[in-house]
Amino acid sequence: MPQIKKSLLTRFLIWRAKNISHRGFVYILSIVVGFTSGLGAVILKNLTHYIQLLLEGKLIQHYSEAVYFVYPLIGLGLTYLMMKYVIKNKVSHGIPSTLFAISKRKGIMKRYQMIGSILTAPITVGFGGSVGLEGPTVSTGAAISSNISRLFHMNQATRTLLIGAAAAGAMSSIFKSPIAAIVFAVEVMSLDLTLASLLPLLLASISGVLTSYFFFGSDILLPFDLQDDFIVNDVPYFILLGLVAAGVSIYFTKVYAKIQDLFDAINGPIKRLLIGGAAIGVIVFLVPPLYGEGYEVMNHMVQGNPTAALKNNILNIDLTNAWGVIALLIGLLLFKIVASAITFGAGGVGGIFAPTLFMGCIMGNCLAKILNHIGFLNHPVSESNFTLVGMTGLMAGVLHAPLTAIFLIAELTGGYELFLPLMITATISYAITKYFVPYSVYTMELAKKGELITHNKDHAVLTLMDMESVIETNFVAVYPDMTLGEIINHAVVKSNRNIFPVLDRKSDQLIGVILLDDIRSIMFDQKLYDEVKASEVMQNPPAVIEIEKDKMTKVMQKFQDSGAWNLPVIKNNRYYGFISKSKLLTAYRRKLISFTE
């Protein structure tokens, strides 16, 4: 038989195994995924920019600003068609879909996810969808990283690490903030930070920011030069900003969840698209600053020029009147999350990061204006500083990422002069919001399903475990009308287990269990073989595991509460098997080793 020529990839893998250590290869892949994530950010940003340039430039010049009303509807329609006929899959929200892949798919993301966000998010945002591009960028980088990992046969732990590295590379490229990007990967993606994982994150973050510099030069998303120094006497006002940020964060999360529930109740994607598209069109027509991501508005705010962001308002409010400006800012603050949530509910693709920054920026600037115009301060507070620190407060509350918020704004300002107020505001906002809203907008859906990876290592390992792998089905069943003799001859003799499920003959529903200890004292008394029935010696199980409802964390809790060594499993209301504590703990130990290696 002629020898089959090995594929190029197989030969490379053999060469790599002989010449490059696993750790060294992970470092190389970290650089690659950092670059590809950065490239994804460049493509997404440029596509969105070109769409907006076309729509806002030529079309508005030749027609009327009334076309703002139809843009979102057109964009959502094109997004729907792209998913239905080109991608042929639903493109989920960026970061939640990535977290789901880590927690329930062993870090495996489908191939279409590498291009799904690239083809849909620019259309959604470019046509006026009030969402951001950060989530889709992270999702794109993570999907590319996951498939690269599969190509080179990386294990689950390495796949997860490289997905985190891709997230760091994407955020580093977007904001040119490599330190905040690493913190984001650890804090939001729930990576277990060790010395072994730190270097891949550093390499990915560096390659991501270098990619951004190569394509965009020194331009940054939120250019800002710190002009006002931090004054210790302003600490009470930054505490107040933290309290306000917590309130707005809770409002943000509750409104987002409520609107998502409303759209989930609407039957059919076309109906959701039409209702949502029309609603966004009205909002954007009435409040043009809510169009798209909103970074142009944010840049005006951080540079101390709010009137440029609020010009041509529908109410024709005099922008020389400070209280008129404050009223308009409060309107932007209240309606931004409404517009964003409707965009998602209608089927748009985007991220929640930019809306969070937008609202934080508006909130901080608005509070500073109120403090400066109520007339009881000895000296005015810095509106520019409050604008930046407001972003931190809302990121800490909404995203549950206080460290990311602190380091991102610190890097954007080019120094750490605001580090103390950033820490004060972020800590207060995060602590209060966490108390009232346990999960961020990224994680609330996964948390409801018990599929969320957290920094709690026990919880994370249990979430990653597969319940089917620990269910044992080699238990001999008995029926309630069986006699003791039949139980002995047909179950005890043929089984090497000491527990027997008692099932209904017709439905296979679990009625009870018989332990060997329950019949040990009578099993050798043949006089009782025809007198004692299974229904007389069976007992209720101490707990029952429902495979459709119970997650591994709940299963472990049931073992702990019941003290049992074996618990029956129910699937579709029928007996399915048993889980033994010994097998569960063995599987847990193996997963823990894999998770931390």
PDB file of C-alpha atoms in Angstrom, residues 49-292:
ATOM      1  CA  HIS A  49     -17.508  54.711   9.738  1.00  0.00           C
ATOM      2  CA  TYR A  50     -17.986  54.308   5.975  1.00  0.00           C
ATOM      3  CA  ILE A  51     -21.681  53.475   6.362  1.00  0.00           C
ATOM      4  CA  GLN A  52     -22.240  56.514   8.593  1.00  0.00           C
ATOM      5  CA  LEU A  53     -20.220  58.707   6.235  1.00  0.00           C
ATOM      6  CA  LEU A  54     -22.399  57.652   3.333  1.00  0.00           C
ATOM      7  CA  LEU A  55     -25.694  58.049   5.174  1.00  0.00           C
ATOM      8  CA  GLU A  56     -24.982  61.201   7.151  1.00  0.00           C
ATOM      9  CA  GLY A  57     -22.999  62.901   4.403  1.00  0.00           C
ATOM     10  CA  LYS A  58     -24.407  62.510   0.920  1.00  0.00           C
ATOM     11  CA  LEU A  59     -27.950  61.387   1.642  1.00  0.00           C
ATOM     12  CA  ILE A  60     -28.706  63.995   4.320  1.00  0.00           C
ATOM     13  CA  GLN A  61     -27.224  66.723   2.121  1.00  0.00           C
ATOM     14  CA  HIS A  62     -29.526  65.867  -0.767  1.00  0.00           C
ATOM     15  CA  TYR A  63     -32.645  64.995   1.183  1.00  0.00           C
ATOM     16  CA  SER A  64     -33.820  65.828   4.669  1.00  0.00           C
ATOM     17  CA  GLU A  65     -32.898  64.965   8.211  1.00  0.00           C
ATOM     18  CA  ALA A  66     -36.259  63.215   8.347  1.00  0.00           C
ATOM     19  CA  VAL A  67     -34.513  60.187   6.845  1.00  0.00           C
ATOM     20  CA  TYR A  68     -33.112  59.604  10.331  1.00  0.00           C
ATOM     21  CA  PHE A  69     -36.528  58.126  11.055  1.00  0.00           C
ATOM     22  CA  VAL A  70     -36.164  55.288   8.531  1.00  0.00           C
ATOM     23  CA  TYR A  71     -32.439  54.555   8.926  1.00  0.00           C
ATOM     24  CA  PRO A  72     -32.742  52.258  11.982  1.00  0.00           C
ATOM     25  CA  LEU A  73     -35.568  50.297  10.391  1.00  0.00           C
ATOM     26  CA  ILE A  74     -33.533  49.801   7.200  1.00  0.00           C
ATOM     27  CA  GLY A  75     -30.481  48.814   9.233  1.00  0.00           C
ATOM     28  CA  LEU A  76     -32.365  46.263  11.305  1.00  0.00           C
ATOM     29  CA  GLY A  77     -33.950  44.859   8.137  1.00  0.00           C
ATOM     30  CA  LEU A  78     -30.566  44.455   6.460  1.00  0.00           C
ATOM     31  CA  THR A  79     -29.171  42.869   9.630  1.00  0.00           C
ATOM     32  CA  TYR A  80     -32.027  40.365   9.665  1.00  0.00           C
ATOM     33  CA  LEU A  81     -31.517  39.501   5.987  1.00  0.00           C
ATOM     34  CA  MET A  82     -27.769  39.123   6.534  1.00  0.00           C
ATOM     35  CA  MET A  83     -28.326  36.646   9.355  1.00  0.00           C
ATOM     36  CA  LYS A  84     -31.060  34.729   7.527  1.00  0.00           C
ATOM     37  CA  TYR A  85     -29.559  34.389   4.045  1.00  0.00           C
ATOM     38  CA  VAL A  86     -25.803  35.000   4.337  1.00  0.00           C
ATOM     39  CA  ILE A  87     -24.688  33.879   7.784  1.00  0.00           C
ATOM     40  CA  LYS A  88     -27.664  31.516   8.144  1.00  0.00           C
ATOM     41  CA  ASN A  89     -27.401  31.694  11.927  1.00  0.00           C
ATOM     42  CA  LYS A  90     -28.522  34.058  14.657  1.00  0.00           C
ATOM     43  CA  VAL A  91     -25.703  36.361  15.798  1.00  0.00           C
ATOM     44  CA  SER A  92     -25.963  36.731  19.565  1.00  0.00           C
ATOM     45  CA  HIS A  93     -24.790  39.643  21.684  1.00  0.00           C
ATOM     46  CA  GLY A  94     -20.994  39.741  21.813  1.00  0.00           C
ATOM     47  CA  ILE A  95     -19.706  39.252  25.337  1.00  0.00           C
ATOM     48  CA  PRO A  96     -22.624  37.147  26.707  1.00  0.00           C
ATOM     49  CA  SER A  97     -22.228  34.707  23.799  1.00  0.00           C
ATOM     50  CA  THR A  98     -18.509  34.481  24.530  1.00  0.00           C
ATOM     51  CA  LEU A  99     -19.139  33.829  28.231  1.00  0.00           C
ATOM     52  CA  PHE A 100     -21.642  31.115  27.268  1.00  0.00           C
ATOM     53  CA  ALA A 101     -19.064  29.445  25.034  1.00  0.00           C
ATOM     54  CA  ILE A 102     -16.587  29.404  27.925  1.00  0.00           C
ATOM     55  CA  SER A 103     -19.052  28.062  30.492  1.00  0.00           C
ATOM     56  CA  LYS A 104     -21.070  25.519  28.487  1.00  0.00           C
ATOM     57  CA  ARG A 105     -19.238  24.787  25.231  1.00  0.00           C
ATOM     58  CA  LYS A 106     -15.731  24.218  26.608  1.00  0.00           C
ATOM     59  CA  GLY A 107     -14.462  27.345  24.873  1.00  0.00           C
ATOM     60  CA  ILE A 108     -15.631  26.165  21.435  1.00  0.00           C
ATOM     61  CA  MET A 109     -17.202  28.854  19.242  1.00  0.00           C
ATOM     62  CA  LYS A 110     -18.702  28.078  15.849  1.00  0.00           C
ATOM     63  CA  ARG A 111     -16.947  29.234  12.686  1.00  0.00           C
ATOM     64  CA  TYR A 112     -19.699  31.601  11.578  1.00  0.00           C
ATOM     65  CA  GLN A 113     -19.104  33.619  14.758  1.00  0.00           C
ATOM     66  CA  MET A 114     -15.761  34.756  13.307  1.00  0.00           C
ATOM     67  CA  ILE A 115     -17.567  36.833  10.681  1.00  0.00           C
ATOM     68  CA  GLY A 116     -21.082  37.132  12.108  1.00  0.00           C
ATOM     69  CA  SER A 117     -20.493  40.329  14.064  1.00  0.00           C
ATOM     70  CA  ILE A 118     -18.319  41.839  11.330  1.00  0.00           C
ATOM     71  CA  LEU A 119     -21.173  41.500   8.823  1.00  0.00           C
ATOM     72  CA  THR A 120     -24.009  42.645  11.111  1.00  0.00           C
ATOM     73  CA  ALA A 121     -22.771  45.050  13.806  1.00  0.00           C
ATOM     74  CA  PRO A 122     -21.574  47.797  11.384  1.00  0.00           C
ATOM     75  CA  ILE A 123     -24.978  47.708   9.669  1.00  0.00           C
ATOM     76  CA  THR A 124     -26.834  47.944  12.986  1.00  0.00           C
ATOM     77  CA  VAL A 125     -24.688  50.792  14.350  1.00  0.00           C
ATOM     78  CA  GLY A 126     -24.061  52.537  11.028  1.00  0.00           C
ATOM     79  CA  PHE A 127     -27.784  52.866  10.360  1.00  0.00           C
ATOM     80  CA  GLY A 128     -28.400  54.395  13.774  1.00  0.00           C
ATOM     81  CA  GLY A 129     -28.758  51.479  16.167  1.00  0.00           C
ATOM     82  CA  SER A 130     -27.967  52.966  19.577  1.00  0.00           C
ATOM     83  CA  VAL A 131     -25.385  50.349  20.601  1.00  0.00           C
ATOM     84  CA  GLY A 132     -21.612  49.955  20.560  1.00  0.00           C
ATOM     85  CA  LEU A 133     -18.979  47.934  18.727  1.00  0.00           C
ATOM     86  CA  GLU A 134     -16.870  46.755  21.675  1.00  0.00           C
ATOM     87  CA  GLY A 135     -18.918  43.616  22.370  1.00  0.00           C
ATOM     88  CA  PRO A 136     -18.963  42.483  18.715  1.00  0.00           C
ATOM     89  CA  THR A 137     -15.218  43.158  18.501  1.00  0.00           C
ATOM     90  CA  VAL A 138     -14.538  40.996  21.547  1.00  0.00           C
ATOM     91  CA  SER A 139     -16.852  38.290  20.188  1.00  0.00           C
ATOM     92  CA  THR A 140     -15.111  38.309  16.801  1.00  0.00           C
ATOM     93  CA  GLY A 141     -11.650  38.063  18.353  1.00  0.00           C
ATOM     94  CA  ALA A 142     -12.808  35.333  20.744  1.00  0.00           C
ATOM     95  CA  ALA A 143     -14.335  33.268  17.923  1.00  0.00           C
ATOM     96  CA  ILE A 144     -11.151  33.542  15.855  1.00  0.00           C
ATOM     97  CA  SER A 145      -9.100  32.606  18.926  1.00  0.00           C
ATOM     98  CA  SER A 146     -11.334  29.613  19.681  1.00  0.00           C
ATOM     99  CA  ASN A 147     -11.040  28.254  16.145  1.00  0.00           C
ATOM    100  CA  ILE A 148      -7.285  28.826  16.034  1.00  0.00           C
ATOM    101  CA  SER A 149      -7.060  26.878  19.305  1.00  0.00           C
ATOM    102  CA  ARG A 150      -9.084  24.020  17.839  1.00  0.00           C
ATOM    103  CA  LEU A 151      -6.950  24.033  14.695  1.00  0.00           C
ATOM    104  CA  PHE A 152      -3.830  23.444  16.774  1.00  0.00           C
ATOM    105  CA  HIS A 153      -5.525  20.975  19.144  1.00  0.00           C
ATOM    106  CA  MET A 154      -5.306  23.086  22.296  1.00  0.00           C
ATOM    107  CA  ASN A 155      -7.068  21.773  25.415  1.00  0.00           C
ATOM    108  CA  GLN A 156     -10.008  23.468  27.127  1.00  0.00           C
ATOM    109  CA  ALA A 157      -7.900  25.423  29.636  1.00  0.00           C
ATOM    110  CA  THR A 158      -5.698  26.826  26.863  1.00  0.00           C
ATOM    111  CA  ARG A 159      -8.712  27.658  24.680  1.00  0.00           C
ATOM    112  CA  THR A 160     -10.238  29.622  27.545  1.00  0.00           C
ATOM    113  CA  LEU A 161      -6.973  31.464  28.178  1.00  0.00           C
ATOM    114  CA  LEU A 162      -6.628  32.388  24.502  1.00  0.00           C
ATOM    115  CA  ILE A 163     -10.239  33.623  24.391  1.00  0.00           C
ATOM    116  CA  GLY A 164      -9.326  35.889  27.308  1.00  0.00           C
ATOM    117  CA  ALA A 165      -6.227  36.979  25.415  1.00  0.00           C
ATOM    118  CA  ALA A 166      -8.398  37.822  22.400  1.00  0.00           C
ATOM    119  CA  ALA A 167     -10.665  39.927  24.623  1.00  0.00           C
ATOM    120  CA  ALA A 168      -7.603  41.776  25.929  1.00  0.00           C
ATOM    121  CA  GLY A 169      -6.318  42.326  22.395  1.00  0.00           C
ATOM    122  CA  ALA A 170      -9.684  43.658  21.214  1.00  0.00           C
ATOM    123  CA  MET A 171     -10.119  46.129  24.087  1.00  0.00           C
ATOM    124  CA  SER A 172      -6.489  47.225  23.858  1.00  0.00           C
ATOM    125  CA  SER A 173      -6.920  47.955  20.161  1.00  0.00           C
ATOM    126  CA  ILE A 174     -10.192  49.870  20.615  1.00  0.00           C
ATOM    127  CA  PHE A 175      -9.093  52.179  23.427  1.00  0.00           C
ATOM    128  CA  LYS A 176      -5.278  52.012  23.189  1.00  0.00           C
ATOM    129  CA  SER A 177      -5.310  51.081  26.871  1.00  0.00           C
ATOM    130  CA  PRO A 178      -3.303  47.851  27.257  1.00  0.00           C
ATOM    131  CA  ILE A 179      -3.427  47.691  31.066  1.00  0.00           C
ATOM    132  CA  ALA A 180      -7.207  48.183  31.258  1.00  0.00           C
ATOM    133  CA  ALA A 181      -7.576  45.537  28.538  1.00  0.00           C
ATOM    134  CA  ILE A 182      -5.783  42.942  30.667  1.00  0.00           C
ATOM    135  CA  VAL A 183      -7.882  43.860  33.693  1.00  0.00           C
ATOM    136  CA  PHE A 184     -11.013  43.558  31.525  1.00  0.00           C
ATOM    137  CA  ALA A 185     -10.042  40.039  30.443  1.00  0.00           C
ATOM    138  CA  VAL A 186      -9.571  38.960  34.058  1.00  0.00           C
ATOM    139  CA  GLU A 187     -12.535  40.815  35.554  1.00  0.00           C
ATOM    140  CA  VAL A 188     -15.249  40.367  32.928  1.00  0.00           C
ATOM    141  CA  MET A 189     -14.185  37.078  31.337  1.00  0.00           C
ATOM    142  CA  SER A 190     -13.575  35.616  34.843  1.00  0.00           C
ATOM    143  CA  LEU A 191     -10.120  34.302  34.017  1.00  0.00           C
ATOM    144  CA  ASP A 192      -8.080  32.807  36.835  1.00  0.00           C
ATOM    145  CA  LEU A 193      -5.086  35.162  36.876  1.00  0.00           C
ATOM    146  CA  THR A 194      -1.770  33.395  37.507  1.00  0.00           C
ATOM    147  CA  LEU A 195       1.767  34.023  36.380  1.00  0.00           C
ATOM    148  CA  ALA A 196       1.197  31.439  33.649  1.00  0.00           C
ATOM    149  CA  SER A 197      -1.809  33.352  32.284  1.00  0.00           C
ATOM    150  CA  LEU A 198      -0.395  36.855  32.758  1.00  0.00           C
ATOM    151  CA  LEU A 199       2.203  36.711  29.992  1.00  0.00           C
ATOM    152  CA  PRO A 200      -0.234  35.550  27.250  1.00  0.00           C
ATOM    153  CA  LEU A 201      -2.583  38.402  28.230  1.00  0.00           C
ATOM    154  CA  LEU A 202       0.307  40.884  28.093  1.00  0.00           C
ATOM    155  CA  LEU A 203       1.438  39.648  24.686  1.00  0.00           C
ATOM    156  CA  ALA A 204      -2.086  39.778  23.250  1.00  0.00           C
ATOM    157  CA  SER A 205      -2.701  43.243  24.662  1.00  0.00           C
ATOM    158  CA  ILE A 206       0.567  44.553  23.250  1.00  0.00           C
ATOM    159  CA  SER A 207      -0.040  43.100  19.793  1.00  0.00           C
ATOM    160  CA  GLY A 208      -3.609  44.456  19.815  1.00  0.00           C
ATOM    161  CA  VAL A 209      -2.550  48.020  20.640  1.00  0.00           C
ATOM    162  CA  LEU A 210       0.310  47.896  18.113  1.00  0.00           C
ATOM    163  CA  THR A 211      -2.199  46.839  15.448  1.00  0.00           C
ATOM    164  CA  SER A 212      -4.322  49.849  16.340  1.00  0.00           C
ATOM    165  CA  TYR A 213      -1.323  52.193  16.133  1.00  0.00           C
ATOM    166  CA  PHE A 214      -0.389  50.730  12.741  1.00  0.00           C
ATOM    167  CA  PHE A 215      -3.837  51.375  11.226  1.00  0.00           C
ATOM    168  CA  PHE A 216      -5.079  54.409  13.143  1.00  0.00           C
ATOM    169  CA  GLY A 217      -1.842  56.100  14.153  1.00  0.00           C
ATOM    170  CA  SER A 218      -1.932  57.975  17.441  1.00  0.00           C
ATOM    171  CA  ASP A 219      -5.655  58.801  17.208  1.00  0.00           C
ATOM    172  CA  ILE A 220      -7.610  57.643  20.224  1.00  0.00           C
ATOM    173  CA  LEU A 221     -11.321  57.129  20.715  1.00  0.00           C
ATOM    174  CA  LEU A 222     -11.699  59.618  23.553  1.00  0.00           C
ATOM    175  CA  PRO A 223      -8.860  62.160  23.320  1.00  0.00           C
ATOM    176  CA  PHE A 224      -8.510  64.127  26.562  1.00  0.00           C
ATOM    177  CA  ASP A 225      -5.884  66.247  28.272  1.00  0.00           C
ATOM    178  CA  LEU A 226      -6.318  66.584  32.006  1.00  0.00           C
ATOM    179  CA  GLN A 227      -6.530  70.288  32.820  1.00  0.00           C
ATOM    180  CA  ASP A 228      -8.059  70.494  36.310  1.00  0.00           C
ATOM    181  CA  ASP A 229      -6.224  69.026  39.267  1.00  0.00           C
ATOM    182  CA  PHE A 230      -7.960  66.881  41.841  1.00  0.00           C
ATOM    183  CA  ILE A 231      -8.781  68.823  45.022  1.00  0.00           C
ATOM    184  CA  VAL A 232      -9.200  66.942  48.295  1.00  0.00           C
ATOM    185  CA  ASN A 233     -12.124  69.173  49.225  1.00  0.00           C
ATOM    186  CA  ASP A 234     -14.025  67.665  46.280  1.00  0.00           C
ATOM    187  CA  VAL A 235     -14.077  64.184  47.862  1.00  0.00           C
ATOM    188  CA  PRO A 236     -17.664  64.583  49.199  1.00  0.00           C
ATOM    189  CA  TYR A 237     -18.841  65.465  45.688  1.00  0.00           C
ATOM    190  CA  PHE A 238     -17.167  62.394  44.196  1.00  0.00           C
ATOM    191  CA  ILE A 239     -18.880  60.337  46.905  1.00  0.00           C
ATOM    192  CA  LEU A 240     -22.147  61.911  45.765  1.00  0.00           C
ATOM    193  CA  LEU A 241     -21.223  61.040  42.169  1.00  0.00           C
ATOM    194  CA  GLY A 242     -20.748  57.413  43.244  1.00  0.00           C
ATOM    195  CA  LEU A 243     -24.211  57.366  44.824  1.00  0.00           C
ATOM    196  CA  VAL A 244     -25.794  58.888  41.718  1.00  0.00           C
ATOM    197  CA  ALA A 245     -23.874  56.417  39.510  1.00  0.00           C
ATOM    198  CA  ALA A 246     -25.274  53.524  41.552  1.00  0.00           C
ATOM    199  CA  GLY A 247     -28.820  54.806  41.070  1.00  0.00           C
ATOM    200  CA  VAL A 248     -28.338  55.268  37.331  1.00  0.00           C
ATOM    201  CA  SER A 249     -26.675  51.820  37.065  1.00  0.00           C
ATOM    202  CA  ILE A 250     -29.688  50.182  38.705  1.00  0.00           C
ATOM    203  CA  TYR A 251     -32.003  52.142  36.388  1.00  0.00           C
ATOM    204  CA  PHE A 252     -29.891  51.069  33.391  1.00  0.00           C
ATOM    205  CA  THR A 253     -30.000  47.380  34.288  1.00  0.00           C
ATOM    206  CA  LYS A 254     -33.695  47.281  35.214  1.00  0.00           C
ATOM    207  CA  VAL A 255     -34.823  49.142  32.085  1.00  0.00           C
ATOM    208  CA  TYR A 256     -32.611  46.961  29.882  1.00  0.00           C
ATOM    209  CA  ALA A 257     -34.023  43.752  31.384  1.00  0.00           C
ATOM    210  CA  LYS A 258     -37.621  44.983  31.217  1.00  0.00           C
ATOM    211  CA  ILE A 259     -37.406  45.978  27.561  1.00  0.00           C
ATOM    212  CA  GLN A 260     -35.761  42.666  26.680  1.00  0.00           C
ATOM    213  CA  ASP A 261     -38.642  40.839  28.376  1.00  0.00           C
ATOM    214  CA  LEU A 262     -41.170  42.924  26.441  1.00  0.00           C
ATOM    215  CA  PHE A 263     -39.541  42.058  23.108  1.00  0.00           C
ATOM    216  CA  ASP A 264     -39.208  38.383  24.069  1.00  0.00           C
ATOM    217  CA  ALA A 265     -42.984  38.333  24.475  1.00  0.00           C
ATOM    218  CA  ILE A 266     -43.484  39.509  20.865  1.00  0.00           C
ATOM    219  CA  ASN A 267     -43.949  36.566  18.508  1.00  0.00           C
ATOM    220  CA  GLY A 268     -41.852  36.565  15.341  1.00  0.00           C
ATOM    221  CA  PRO A 269     -38.639  38.335  14.399  1.00  0.00           C
ATOM    222  CA  ILE A 270     -40.334  40.451  11.695  1.00  0.00           C
ATOM    223  CA  LYS A 271     -42.826  41.889  14.154  1.00  0.00           C
ATOM    224  CA  ARG A 272     -40.025  42.654  16.646  1.00  0.00           C
ATOM    225  CA  LEU A 273     -38.008  44.254  13.852  1.00  0.00           C
ATOM    226  CA  LEU A 274     -40.853  46.508  12.700  1.00  0.00           C
ATOM    227  CA  ILE A 275     -41.879  47.596  16.186  1.00  0.00           C
ATOM    228  CA  GLY A 276     -38.317  48.127  17.358  1.00  0.00           C
ATOM    229  CA  GLY A 277     -37.149  49.804  14.169  1.00  0.00           C
ATOM    230  CA  ALA A 278     -40.032  52.274  14.219  1.00  0.00           C
ATOM    231  CA  ALA A 279     -39.457  53.019  17.914  1.00  0.00           C
ATOM    232  CA  ILE A 280     -35.734  53.677  17.430  1.00  0.00           C
ATOM    233  CA  GLY A 281     -36.485  55.807  14.376  1.00  0.00           C
ATOM    234  CA  VAL A 282     -38.794  58.043  16.410  1.00  0.00           C
ATOM    235  CA  ILE A 283     -36.294  58.302  19.281  1.00  0.00           C
ATOM    236  CA  VAL A 284     -33.340  59.102  17.014  1.00  0.00           C
ATOM    237  CA  PHE A 285     -35.373  61.605  14.987  1.00  0.00           C
ATOM    238  CA  LEU A 286     -36.460  63.415  18.151  1.00  0.00           C
ATOM    239  CA  VAL A 287     -33.085  63.056  19.915  1.00  0.00           C
ATOM    240  CA  PRO A 288     -30.323  62.928  17.234  1.00  0.00           C
ATOM    241  CA  PRO A 289     -27.437  62.528  19.763  1.00  0.00           C
ATOM    242  CA  LEU A 290     -28.728  58.996  20.438  1.00  0.00           C
ATOM    243  CA  TYR A 291     -27.828  57.974  16.857  1.00  0.00           C
ATOM    244  CA  GLY A 292     -25.202  55.199  16.765  1.00  0.00           C
TER     245      GLY A 292
END
